[in-house]
mmCIF file of C-alpha atoms in Angstrom:
data_model
loop_
_atom_site.group_PDB
_atom_site.id
_atom_site.type_symbol
_atom_site.label_atom_id
_atom_site.label_comp_id
_atom_site.label_asym_id
_atom_site.label_seq_id
_atom_site.Cartn_x
_atom_site.Cartn_y
_atom_site.Cartn_z
ATOM 1 C CA MET A 24 29.751 -99.208 257.027
ATOM 2 C CA THR A 25 26.751 -99.654 259.560
ATOM 3 C CA PHE A 26 23.050 -101.747 258.640
ATOM 4 C CA THR A 27 20.684 -101.097 260.883
ATOM 5 C CA ILE A 28 18.319 -103.890 260.632
ATOM 6 C CA GLU A 29 15.155 -103.812 262.580
ATOM 7 C CA PRO A 30 15.029 -107.263 264.592
ATOM 8 C CA ILE A 31 12.166 -108.892 264.022
ATOM 9 C CA THR A 32 9.336 -109.160 266.306
ATOM 10 C CA HIS A 33 8.146 -112.757 267.749
ATOM 11 C CA LYS A 34 4.513 -110.377 269.232
ATOM 12 C CA PHE A 35 2.382 -111.852 266.521
ATOM 13 C CA ASP A 36 3.960 -115.509 267.106
ATOM 14 C CA ASN A 37 0.942 -117.281 268.633
ATOM 15 C CA GLU A 38 -1.589 -115.167 265.925
ATOM 16 C CA ILE A 39 -0.110 -115.994 262.456
ATOM 17 C CA GLN A 40 0.355 -119.666 263.521
ATOM 18 C CA ALA A 41 -3.612 -119.988 264.813
ATOM 19 C CA ILE A 42 -3.652 -118.559 261.294
ATOM 20 C CA ILE A 43 -1.702 -121.552 259.436
ATOM 21 C CA ASP A 44 -3.340 -123.940 262.167
ATOM 22 C CA GLY A 45 -6.513 -123.382 261.180
ATOM 23 C CA LYS A 46 -7.008 -123.873 257.715
ATOM 24 C CA THR A 47 -8.236 -126.615 256.437
ATOM 25 C CA LYS A 48 -5.692 -129.635 257.120
ATOM 26 C CA PRO A 49 -4.315 -131.715 259.496
ATOM 27 C CA LEU A 50 -1.195 -129.583 261.677
ATOM 28 C CA GLY A 51 1.973 -129.435 260.325
ATOM 29 C CA ALA A 52 0.865 -131.202 257.485
ATOM 30 C CA LEU A 53 2.498 -128.584 255.090
ATOM 31 C CA GLY A 54 5.491 -129.594 256.320
ATOM 32 C CA GLN A 55 8.291 -126.505 255.607
ATOM 33 C CA LEU A 56 5.853 -124.333 253.408
ATOM 34 C CA GLU A 57 4.468 -123.582 256.979
ATOM 35 C CA THR A 58 7.634 -122.744 258.854
ATOM 36 C CA THR A 59 8.296 -120.532 255.287
ATOM 37 C CA ALA A 60 5.025 -118.441 255.631
ATOM 38 C CA LYS A 61 6.082 -118.033 259.277
ATOM 39 C CA ALA A 62 9.064 -116.643 258.289
ATOM 40 C CA ILE A 63 7.626 -114.552 255.867
ATOM 41 C CA ALA A 64 4.710 -113.218 258.391
ATOM 42 C CA ARG A 65 6.780 -112.205 261.343
ATOM 43 C CA VAL A 66 9.353 -109.908 258.469
ATOM 44 C CA GLN A 67 5.599 -108.486 257.339
ATOM 45 C CA VAL A 68 3.412 -108.329 259.552
ATOM 46 C CA THR A 69 4.553 -105.445 262.195
ATOM 47 C CA GLN A 70 1.093 -104.351 263.427
ATOM 48 C CA SER A 71 -2.093 -106.976 264.013
ATOM 49 C CA GLU A 72 -4.398 -105.015 261.729
ATOM 50 C CA GLN A 73 -1.383 -107.320 258.605
ATOM 51 C CA LEU A 74 -2.043 -110.198 260.024
ATOM 52 C CA ALA A 75 -4.422 -111.727 257.007
ATOM 53 C CA ARG A 76 -2.161 -111.221 253.986
ATOM 54 C CA LEU A 77 1.337 -111.702 253.274
ATOM 55 C CA VAL A 78 2.501 -111.007 249.722
ATOM 56 C CA ILE A 79 5.389 -111.383 247.333
ATOM 57 C CA LYS A 80 6.428 -108.252 244.616
ATOM 58 C CA LYS A 81 8.529 -108.294 242.093
ATOM 59 C CA PRO A 82 10.833 -110.289 242.680
ATOM 60 C CA ALA A 83 14.473 -109.604 241.920
ATOM 61 C CA LEU A 84 17.455 -111.173 240.831
ATOM 62 C CA ILE A 85 20.827 -110.116 241.243
ATOM 63 C CA ILE A 86 24.217 -111.920 240.012
ATOM 64 C CA PHE A 87 27.425 -110.073 240.775
ATOM 65 C CA ALA A 88 31.147 -111.316 239.115
ATOM 66 C CA GLY A 89 34.097 -111.318 240.298
ATOM 67 C CA ASP A 90 37.558 -112.195 239.600
ATOM 68 C CA HIS A 91 39.866 -114.281 241.800
ATOM 69 C CA GLY A 92 43.471 -113.895 242.054
ATOM 70 C CA VAL A 93 44.134 -117.357 243.152
ATOM 71 C CA ALA A 94 42.298 -119.225 240.142
ATOM 72 C CA ALA A 95 46.355 -118.820 238.508
ATOM 73 C CA GLU A 96 46.735 -121.255 241.443
ATOM 74 C CA GLY A 97 44.827 -123.512 239.312
ATOM 75 C CA VAL A 98 42.129 -124.974 241.838
ATOM 76 C CA SER A 99 39.097 -124.464 238.781
ATOM 77 C CA ILE A 100 38.602 -126.354 235.754
ATOM 78 C CA ALA A 101 38.634 -122.786 234.032
ATOM 79 C CA PRO A 102 40.631 -119.896 233.496
ATOM 80 C CA SER A 103 40.092 -116.495 234.713
ATOM 81 C CA GLU A 104 38.379 -115.427 231.621
ATOM 82 C CA VAL A 105 35.891 -117.951 231.406
ATOM 83 C CA THR A 106 34.242 -115.408 234.313
ATOM 84 C CA GLY A 107 33.048 -112.718 231.770
ATOM 85 C CA GLN A 108 32.056 -114.873 228.813
ATOM 86 C CA MET A 109 29.245 -115.511 230.837
ATOM 87 C CA VAL A 110 28.454 -112.841 232.248
ATOM 88 C CA ALA A 111 27.653 -112.180 228.795
ATOM 89 C CA ASN A 112 25.853 -115.215 228.518
ATOM 90 C CA PHE A 113 23.704 -113.525 231.647
ATOM 91 C CA ALA A 114 22.934 -110.663 230.021
ATOM 92 C CA THR A 115 22.610 -112.326 226.338
ATOM 93 C CA GLY A 116 19.768 -114.690 227.913
ATOM 94 C CA GLY A 117 21.650 -117.973 227.523
ATOM 95 C CA ALA A 118 22.676 -119.293 230.978
ATOM 96 C CA ALA A 119 20.790 -121.013 232.939
ATOM 97 C CA ILE A 120 19.639 -118.853 235.568
ATOM 98 C CA SER A 121 18.606 -116.580 232.354
ATOM 99 C CA VAL A 122 16.152 -119.381 231.487
ATOM 100 C CA PHE A 123 15.285 -120.047 235.148
ATOM 101 C CA CYS A 124 15.019 -116.516 236.019
ATOM 102 C CA ARG A 125 12.381 -116.162 232.384
ATOM 103 C CA GLN A 126 10.285 -119.062 233.253
ATOM 104 C CA LEU A 127 9.208 -118.160 236.949
ATOM 105 C CA GLY A 128 8.963 -114.423 236.415
ATOM 106 C CA TRP A 129 12.238 -113.361 238.420
ATOM 107 C CA ASP A 130 13.328 -110.046 236.976
ATOM 108 C CA LEU A 131 16.910 -111.075 236.702
ATOM 109 C CA SER A 132 19.936 -108.340 237.034
ATOM 110 C CA VAL A 133 23.860 -109.100 235.660
ATOM 111 C CA VAL A 134 26.913 -106.648 237.948
ATOM 112 C CA ASP A 135 30.187 -106.697 237.409
ATOM 113 C CA ALA A 136 31.458 -105.911 240.688
ATOM 114 C CA GLY A 137 35.438 -106.484 239.691
ATOM 115 C CA ILE A 138 35.682 -108.363 236.299
ATOM 116 C CA LEU A 139 39.426 -108.939 234.230
ATOM 117 C CA HIS A 140 37.470 -109.026 230.621
ATOM 118 C CA LYS A 141 34.951 -106.127 230.773
ATOM 119 C CA PRO A 142 31.581 -106.674 229.290
ATOM 120 C CA SER A 143 30.673 -104.713 226.314
ATOM 121 C CA PRO A 144 28.381 -101.877 227.314
ATOM 122 C CA GLU A 145 25.316 -103.405 225.459
ATOM 123 C CA LEU A 146 24.647 -105.780 227.304
ATOM 124 C CA ASN A 147 23.439 -104.007 230.488
ATOM 125 C CA VAL A 148 25.624 -105.177 232.949
ATOM 126 C CA ILE A 149 25.829 -102.833 235.594
ATOM 127 C CA ASP A 150 29.235 -101.212 236.456
ATOM 128 C CA GLN A 151 29.978 -101.659 240.580
ATOM 129 C CA HIS A 152 33.500 -102.908 238.847
ATOM 130 C CA LEU A 153 35.941 -102.845 242.671
ATOM 131 C CA GLY A 154 39.345 -103.883 240.650
ATOM 132 C CA ASN A 155 39.962 -106.125 237.855
ATOM 133 C CA ILE A 156 40.940 -109.456 239.452
ATOM 134 C CA THR A 157 41.566 -110.021 243.940
ATOM 135 C CA GLN A 158 44.937 -110.508 245.375
ATOM 136 C CA PRO A 159 45.920 -114.421 245.942
ATOM 137 C CA LEU A 160 44.619 -114.453 248.861
ATOM 138 C CA HIS A 161 46.777 -117.221 250.227
ATOM 139 C CA LEU A 162 50.028 -114.715 249.463
ATOM 140 C CA GLN A 163 48.550 -111.776 250.615
ATOM 141 C CA ALA A 164 45.168 -110.102 251.481
ATOM 142 C CA ALA A 165 42.839 -109.820 248.387
ATOM 143 C CA MET A 166 41.603 -106.967 249.037
ATOM 144 C CA THR A 167 42.104 -103.841 251.378
ATOM 145 C CA VAL A 168 39.192 -102.923 253.816
ATOM 146 C CA GLU A 169 39.276 -99.519 252.049
ATOM 147 C CA THR A 170 37.952 -101.905 248.795
ATOM 148 C CA VAL A 171 35.412 -103.828 251.612
ATOM 149 C CA LYS A 172 33.475 -100.669 252.723
ATOM 150 C CA GLU A 173 33.071 -99.180 248.794
ATOM 151 C CA GLY A 174 31.455 -102.923 247.400
ATOM 152 C CA PHE A 175 29.139 -102.610 250.493
ATOM 153 C CA SER A 176 28.190 -98.650 249.825
ATOM 154 C CA LYS A 177 27.512 -100.115 246.015
ATOM 155 C CA ALA A 178 25.650 -102.922 247.134
ATOM 156 C CA LYS A 179 23.621 -100.056 249.615
ATOM 157 C CA SER A 180 22.681 -98.419 246.530
ATOM 158 C CA LEU A 181 21.453 -101.018 243.865
ATOM 159 C CA ILE A 182 19.562 -102.912 246.856
ATOM 160 C CA SER A 183 17.984 -99.284 247.445
ATOM 161 C CA LYS A 184 16.879 -98.607 243.438
ATOM 162 C CA THR A 185 15.548 -101.739 243.525
ATOM 163 C CA LYS A 186 13.455 -101.766 246.476
ATOM 164 C CA LYS A 187 11.923 -97.813 245.392
ATOM 165 C CA ASN A 188 11.219 -100.522 241.895
ATOM 166 C CA GLY A 189 9.287 -102.913 244.200
ATOM 167 C CA CYS A 190 10.402 -105.379 245.029
ATOM 168 C CA ASN A 191 10.219 -107.104 248.697
ATOM 169 C CA LEU A 192 12.002 -110.099 248.072
ATOM 170 C CA ILE A 193 15.639 -110.978 246.665
ATOM 171 C CA ALA A 194 17.531 -113.353 245.960
ATOM 172 C CA PHE A 195 21.795 -113.127 244.762
ATOM 173 C CA GLY A 196 24.011 -115.456 242.567
ATOM 174 C CA GLU A 197 27.186 -115.353 241.778
ATOM 175 C CA MET A 198 29.904 -115.900 238.945
ATOM 176 C CA GLY A 199 33.826 -116.061 239.799
ATOM 177 C CA ILE A 200 35.789 -118.378 238.524
ATOM 178 C CA GLY A 201 38.152 -119.471 242.059
ATOM 179 C CA ASN A 202 35.716 -118.383 243.736
ATOM 180 C CA THR A 203 34.990 -121.781 245.305
ATOM 181 C CA THR A 204 38.295 -121.651 246.702
ATOM 182 C CA SER A 205 37.164 -117.876 248.756
ATOM 183 C CA SER A 206 34.527 -119.533 250.194
ATOM 184 C CA SER A 207 35.351 -122.550 251.629
ATOM 185 C CA ALA A 208 38.225 -120.222 253.402
ATOM 186 C CA ILE A 209 35.339 -118.357 254.322
ATOM 187 C CA MET A 210 33.519 -121.603 256.236
ATOM 188 C CA ALA A 211 36.439 -122.396 257.636
ATOM 189 C CA ALA A 212 37.230 -119.283 259.177
ATOM 190 C CA VAL A 213 33.926 -118.736 260.714
ATOM 191 C CA MET A 214 33.765 -121.775 261.773
ATOM 192 C CA ASN A 215 37.102 -122.245 263.115
ATOM 193 C CA ILE A 216 37.621 -125.905 261.073
ATOM 194 C CA SER A 217 39.943 -126.827 258.406
ATOM 195 C CA ALA A 218 40.209 -126.546 254.709
ATOM 196 C CA VAL A 219 39.894 -130.579 254.526
ATOM 197 C CA GLU A 220 36.731 -130.301 255.782
ATOM 198 C CA THR A 221 35.464 -127.119 253.813
ATOM 199 C CA VAL A 222 37.339 -128.129 250.290
ATOM 200 C CA GLY A 223 34.442 -129.686 247.689
ATOM 201 C CA LYS A 224 35.302 -130.296 243.842
ATOM 202 C CA GLY A 225 33.983 -127.457 243.012
ATOM 203 C CA THR A 226 32.506 -127.031 239.500
ATOM 204 C CA GLY A 227 33.530 -130.058 239.272
ATOM 205 C CA VAL A 228 37.551 -130.977 239.494
ATOM 206 C CA SER A 229 40.138 -133.521 239.907
ATOM 207 C CA ASP A 230 41.013 -135.016 243.229
ATOM 208 C CA ASP A 231 44.580 -133.120 242.872
ATOM 209 C CA VAL A 232 42.510 -130.479 242.454
ATOM 210 C CA VAL A 233 40.400 -131.150 245.061
ATOM 211 C CA LYS A 234 43.924 -131.470 247.569
ATOM 212 C CA LYS A 235 45.661 -128.519 245.856
ATOM 213 C CA LYS A 236 42.548 -126.453 246.460
ATOM 214 C CA GLN A 237 43.495 -127.413 250.500
ATOM 215 C CA GLN A 238 46.317 -126.119 250.559
ATOM 216 C CA VAL A 239 45.876 -122.864 249.257
ATOM 217 C CA VAL A 240 43.220 -122.612 252.038
ATOM 218 C CA GLU A 241 45.069 -123.994 255.137
ATOM 219 C CA GLN A 242 47.918 -121.513 253.752
ATOM 220 C CA ALA A 243 45.524 -118.777 253.415
ATOM 221 C CA LEU A 244 44.165 -119.468 256.950
ATOM 222 C CA LYS A 245 47.526 -119.226 258.625
ATOM 223 C CA LEU A 246 48.389 -116.520 256.606
ATOM 224 C CA HIS A 247 45.578 -114.644 257.296
ATOM 225 C CA ALA A 248 45.581 -116.115 261.347
ATOM 226 C CA ASP A 249 45.428 -112.976 263.448
ATOM 227 C CA LYS A 250 42.987 -110.782 261.529
ATOM 228 C CA LEU A 251 39.824 -113.767 260.766
ATOM 229 C CA SER A 252 38.300 -113.107 263.544
ATOM 230 C CA ASP A 253 36.290 -108.987 262.441
ATOM 231 C CA PRO A 254 34.221 -109.828 259.588
ATOM 232 C CA ILE A 255 35.440 -106.895 257.674
ATOM 233 C CA GLN A 256 39.005 -108.244 258.143
ATOM 234 C CA LEU A 257 37.880 -111.576 256.956
ATOM 235 C CA LEU A 258 36.632 -110.691 253.109
ATOM 236 C CA ALA A 259 38.894 -108.236 252.743
ATOM 237 C CA CYS A 260 41.697 -110.789 253.367
ATOM 238 C CA LEU A 261 39.687 -114.077 251.446
ATOM 239 C CA GLY A 262 36.995 -112.572 249.931
ATOM 240 C CA GLY A 263 35.859 -111.926 245.986
ATOM 241 C CA PHE A 264 34.969 -108.625 245.437
ATOM 242 C CA GLU A 265 31.356 -110.548 244.376
ATOM 243 C CA ILE A 266 31.191 -111.886 247.405
ATOM 244 C CA VAL A 267 31.510 -108.779 249.405
ATOM 245 C CA GLN A 268 28.963 -106.889 247.761
ATOM 246 C CA ILE A 269 26.279 -110.141 248.106
ATOM 247 C CA THR A 270 26.929 -109.527 251.715
ATOM 248 C CA GLY A 271 27.031 -105.317 251.460
ATOM 249 C CA ALA A 272 23.357 -106.485 249.709
ATOM 250 C CA MET A 273 22.340 -109.587 251.993
ATOM 251 C CA LEU A 274 22.664 -106.475 254.527
ATOM 252 C CA ALA A 275 21.262 -103.431 252.871
ATOM 253 C CA ALA A 276 18.006 -105.951 251.828
ATOM 254 C CA ALA A 277 17.036 -106.661 255.585
ATOM 255 C CA GLU A 278 17.914 -103.043 256.251
ATOM 256 C CA ASP A 279 14.805 -102.232 253.961
ATOM 257 C CA ASN A 280 13.004 -104.966 254.749
ATOM 258 C CA MET A 281 12.693 -107.234 252.393
ATOM 259 C CA HIS A 282 13.296 -110.949 251.983
ATOM 260 C CA VAL A 283 16.275 -112.584 251.083
ATOM 261 C CA VAL A 284 16.566 -115.927 249.398
ATOM 262 C CA VAL A 285 19.999 -117.392 249.894
ATOM 263 C CA ASP A 286 21.428 -119.305 247.307
ATOM 264 C CA GLY A 287 24.474 -122.698 248.076
ATOM 265 C CA PHE A 288 27.854 -122.729 248.649
ATOM 266 C CA THR A 289 29.162 -119.453 247.749
ATOM 267 C CA CYS A 290 25.952 -117.424 248.957
ATOM 268 C CA THR A 291 25.811 -119.287 252.044
ATOM 269 C CA ALA A 292 30.022 -117.766 252.601
ATOM 270 C CA ALA A 293 28.413 -114.211 252.442
ATOM 271 C CA ALA A 294 25.242 -115.359 254.266
ATOM 272 C CA MET A 295 27.940 -116.315 257.220
ATOM 273 C CA VAL A 296 29.716 -112.799 256.980
ATOM 274 C CA ALA A 297 26.489 -110.386 257.380
ATOM 275 C CA ILE A 298 25.122 -112.395 259.947
ATOM 276 C CA GLN A 299 28.496 -112.270 261.573
ATOM 277 C CA ILE A 300 28.430 -108.460 260.985
ATOM 278 C CA ASN A 301 24.304 -108.275 262.332
ATOM 279 C CA PRO A 302 22.804 -111.024 263.461
ATOM 280 C CA ALA A 303 19.680 -109.980 262.695
ATOM 281 C CA VAL A 304 20.304 -110.215 259.134
ATOM 282 C CA LYS A 305 19.320 -114.081 259.894
ATOM 283 C CA ASP A 306 16.405 -114.020 260.444
ATOM 284 C CA TYR A 307 15.363 -111.437 256.878
ATOM 285 C CA MET A 308 16.875 -115.566 254.720
ATOM 286 C CA ILE A 309 15.026 -118.342 253.594
ATOM 287 C CA PHE A 310 17.999 -120.593 252.861
ATOM 288 C CA ALA A 311 17.046 -122.010 248.742
ATOM 289 C CA HIS A 312 18.121 -125.554 248.835
ATOM 290 C CA CYS A 313 21.487 -127.367 249.684
ATOM 291 C CA SER A 314 23.597 -127.629 246.999
ATOM 292 C CA GLY A 315 26.311 -130.473 245.992
ATOM 293 C CA GLU A 316 29.274 -128.959 247.219
ATOM 294 C CA GLN A 317 30.747 -130.791 250.134
ATOM 295 C CA GLY A 318 30.766 -128.362 252.766
ATOM 296 C CA HIS A 319 27.603 -126.620 251.913
ATOM 297 C CA GLN A 320 25.390 -129.192 254.363
ATOM 298 C CA LYS A 321 27.883 -128.284 256.960
ATOM 299 C CA MET A 322 27.164 -124.781 256.685
ATOM 300 C CA LEU A 323 23.497 -125.171 256.734
ATOM 301 C CA THR A 324 23.917 -127.113 259.953
ATOM 302 C CA TRP A 325 26.187 -124.870 261.363
ATOM 303 C CA LEU A 326 23.767 -122.311 260.941
ATOM 304 C CA THR A 327 20.744 -124.084 261.980
ATOM 305 C CA VAL A 328 18.675 -123.604 258.854
ATOM 306 C CA GLU A 329 16.427 -125.854 256.527
ATOM 307 C CA PRO A 330 16.888 -124.965 252.990
ATOM 308 C CA LEU A 331 13.861 -125.491 251.025
ATOM 309 C CA LEU A 332 15.211 -128.003 248.349
ATOM 310 C CA SER A 333 17.642 -130.850 247.897
ATOM 311 C CA LEU A 334 18.463 -131.237 244.200
ATOM 312 C CA GLU A 335 22.499 -131.876 243.952
ATOM 313 C CA LEU A 336 23.102 -128.210 242.125
ATOM 314 C CA ARG A 337 26.533 -127.268 242.017
ATOM 315 C CA LEU A 338 26.263 -124.254 238.841
ATOM 316 C CA GLY A 339 25.768 -121.357 241.091
ATOM 317 C CA GLU A 340 24.444 -118.034 239.005
ATOM 318 C CA GLY A 341 21.647 -118.466 241.689
ATOM 319 C CA THR A 342 20.397 -121.087 240.531
ATOM 320 C CA GLY A 343 18.856 -123.066 243.571
ATOM 321 C CA ALA A 344 16.992 -119.561 244.387
ATOM 322 C CA ALA A 345 15.172 -118.656 241.384
ATOM 323 C CA LEU A 346 13.532 -122.518 241.659
ATOM 324 C CA ALA A 347 12.898 -122.039 245.377
ATOM 325 C CA LEU A 348 9.965 -119.118 244.080
ATOM 326 C CA PRO A 349 6.878 -121.496 243.379
ATOM 327 C CA LEU A 350 7.584 -122.805 247.388
ATOM 328 C CA ILE A 351 8.018 -119.611 248.729
ATOM 329 C CA GLN A 352 4.924 -117.629 247.106
ATOM 330 C CA ALA A 353 2.787 -121.664 247.757
ATOM 331 C CA SER A 354 3.643 -120.570 251.470
ATOM 332 C CA VAL A 355 2.078 -117.264 250.359
ATOM 333 C CA ALA A 356 -0.443 -118.404 248.902
ATOM 334 C CA PHE A 357 -2.103 -120.943 251.294
ATOM 335 C CA TYR A 358 -1.419 -118.360 254.220
ATOM 336 C CA ASN A 359 -3.798 -116.080 252.337
ATOM 337 C CA ASP A 360 -6.362 -118.015 250.410
ATOM 338 C CA MET A 361 -6.341 -121.191 251.770
ATOM 339 C CA ALA A 362 -9.714 -121.739 253.849
ATOM 340 C CA SER A 363 -10.288 -121.889 257.621
ATOM 341 C CA PHE A 364 -11.923 -125.311 258.557
ATOM 342 C CA GLU A 365 -14.693 -121.924 260.034
ATOM 343 C CA GLN A 366 -14.506 -120.572 255.791
ATOM 344 C CA ALA A 367 -14.530 -124.337 254.865
ATOM 345 C CA SER A 368 -17.434 -125.730 257.341
ATOM 346 C CA VAL A 369 -14.553 -128.840 258.260
ATOM 347 C CA THR A 370 -14.444 -130.431 261.342
ATOM 348 C CA LYS A 371 -11.838 -129.584 262.609
ATOM 349 C CA VAL A 372 -8.896 -131.422 262.987
ATOM 350 C CA VAL A 373 -6.144 -132.161 265.885
#
């Protein structure tokens, strides 16, 4: 499956910057809010008459959940059964992400991308099941290439429906016991670094478990070494059902000219693969936060991006992305409504 993403135009960069610089403030005084506003404007401004006003419409956050065969190796503090239990918690409104979405105005939905224990029908979890659990990535490919393509197709269809509902800003969360091991392997493969540099404590495991995770990742990297230069093969070998669908959803959202808010470690791993598949997707991304997972800052540095927040979060679920929404809205609000020096009859500060 291919994703046709329109590269953003830099045609109006000077005009956008002039609007930002013309507000009643010293140059650059709103810091990252200014760079965020400019990034949003670049996506939205395709004609000069659109310069004056930006808009964020019906922000949506989608959690993709998937189970990982590697979890049986003891790389997490919890068994795979917890994935399904947390899916129910998301759907009934009891999880952190549920609370934040209610507070901040996100439209939250939950997707079964492939978990061991299927959720009850009354929970209204979206069924995009690719299988019950991936294969252990250090022993064989986590899934087939055909499964990756099926995941992309399902993700693209879901994004299309979300776009039709009026959304133009979307974020993704994830749930999957063992998925930081998968994400660490993806990071190591993309950045061509060792497992020691990528593997962290995840949700809070012991030092012994960290060593086990490092060994598993190194074994996976050696096993699949001849396939990791191709991003689709990389996902098949090292990914999870939820990571595959997040990757596809990011690409599909950019194809639909939507802003993509990138959450923490696992979602950034998906973003790295999406950028490998189509580099144009990066300009549609807003990186929400730097998580407490030890490899995440290295990812962000490698991508040369600045996150909006740094709160030492390491929960996943999309919590960092959710919390970034007020800052994104503030970026749009000052661009739209803050007076210029001329409008306010204020002497311009240079």
